[in-house]
Amino acid sequence: YYDIPDTVATRLGAYDWGIGNLRKAWEKYGENWSNYAPGETQDYIIKYK
């Protein structure tokens, strides 16, 4: 449905930050989207990845 790769990081990011926010970040920053996610989301991805 979205043009976002199905990875552990994108799934965790979508769950924690919301798919809409992740989609916007992906469109703007591509594979570097997680560098621009909130610190809480970055920590969540690191914790569960």
PDB file of C-alpha atoms in Angstrom:
ATOM      1  CA  TYR A   1       0.000   0.000   0.000  1.00  0.00           C
ATOM      2  CA  TYR A   2       2.813   2.395   0.870  1.00  0.00           C
ATOM      3  CA  ASP A   3       6.107   2.670  -0.982  1.00  0.00           C
ATOM      4  CA  ILE A   4       8.033   1.972   2.201  1.00  0.00           C
ATOM      5  CA  PRO A   5      10.218  -1.140   2.500  1.00  0.00           C
ATOM      6  CA  ASP A   6       8.901  -3.792   4.853  1.00  0.00           C
ATOM      7  CA  THR A   7      11.718  -3.974   7.409  1.00  0.00           C
ATOM      8  CA  VAL A   8      11.858  -4.424  11.158  1.00  0.00           C
ATOM      9  CA  ALA A   9      12.846  -0.762  11.561  1.00  0.00           C
ATOM     10  CA  THR A  10       9.992   0.567   9.426  1.00  0.00           C
ATOM     11  CA  ARG A  11       7.464  -1.647  11.203  1.00  0.00           C
ATOM     12  CA  LEU A  12       8.675  -0.500  14.609  1.00  0.00           C
ATOM     13  CA  GLY A  13       8.773   3.108  13.451  1.00  0.00           C
ATOM     14  CA  ALA A  14       5.243   2.932  12.074  1.00  0.00           C
ATOM     15  CA  TYR A  15       3.966   1.361  15.291  1.00  0.00           C
ATOM     16  CA  ASP A  16       5.657   3.877  17.584  1.00  0.00           C
ATOM     17  CA  TRP A  17       5.515   7.075  15.514  1.00  0.00           C
ATOM     18  CA  GLY A  18       2.554   6.351  13.236  1.00  0.00           C
ATOM     19  CA  ILE A  19       2.460   5.294   9.609  1.00  0.00           C
ATOM     20  CA  GLY A  20       1.583   8.798   8.418  1.00  0.00           C
ATOM     21  CA  ASN A  21       4.625  10.355  10.061  1.00  0.00           C
ATOM     22  CA  LEU A  22       6.870   7.567   8.839  1.00  0.00           C
ATOM     23  CA  ARG A  23       5.534   7.907   5.281  1.00  0.00           C
ATOM     24  CA  LYS A  24       6.187  11.655   5.261  1.00  0.00           C
ATOM     25  CA  ALA A  25       9.714  11.153   6.604  1.00  0.00           C
ATOM     26  CA  TRP A  26      10.362   8.391   4.045  1.00  0.00           C
ATOM     27  CA  GLU A  27       9.216  10.625   1.181  1.00  0.00           C
ATOM     28  CA  LYS A  28      11.446  13.463   2.374  1.00  0.00           C
ATOM     29  CA  TYR A  29      14.547  11.599   3.639  1.00  0.00           C
ATOM     30  CA  GLY A  30      14.369   8.127   2.092  1.00  0.00           C
ATOM     31  CA  GLU A  31      16.410   5.462   3.849  1.00  0.00           C
ATOM     32  CA  ASN A  32      17.668   8.042   6.360  1.00  0.00           C
ATOM     33  CA  TRP A  33      14.153   8.644   7.731  1.00  0.00           C
ATOM     34  CA  SER A  34      15.014   7.270  11.165  1.00  0.00           C
ATOM     35  CA  ASN A  35      17.634   9.995  11.699  1.00  0.00           C
ATOM     36  CA  TYR A  36      14.778  12.507  11.617  1.00  0.00           C
ATOM     37  CA  ALA A  37      12.322  10.539  13.756  1.00  0.00           C
ATOM     38  CA  PRO A  38      11.788  11.656  17.356  1.00  0.00           C
ATOM     39  CA  GLY A  39      14.353  10.417  19.863  1.00  0.00           C
ATOM     40  CA  GLU A  40      11.714   8.258  21.516  1.00  0.00           C
ATOM     41  CA  THR A  41      11.092   6.437  18.230  1.00  0.00           C
ATOM     42  CA  GLN A  42      14.810   6.037  17.556  1.00  0.00           C
ATOM     43  CA  ASP A  43      15.260   4.538  21.039  1.00  0.00           C
ATOM     44  CA  TYR A  44      12.268   2.229  20.482  1.00  0.00           C
ATOM     45  CA  ILE A  45      13.764   0.914  17.239  1.00  0.00           C
ATOM     46  CA  ILE A  46      17.146   0.309  18.884  1.00  0.00           C
ATOM     47  CA  LYS A  47      15.531  -1.426  21.853  1.00  0.00           C
ATOM     48  CA  TYR A  48      13.476  -3.913  19.830  1.00  0.00           C
ATOM     49  CA  LYS A  49      15.441  -4.339  16.612  1.00  0.00           C
TER      50      LYS A  49
END
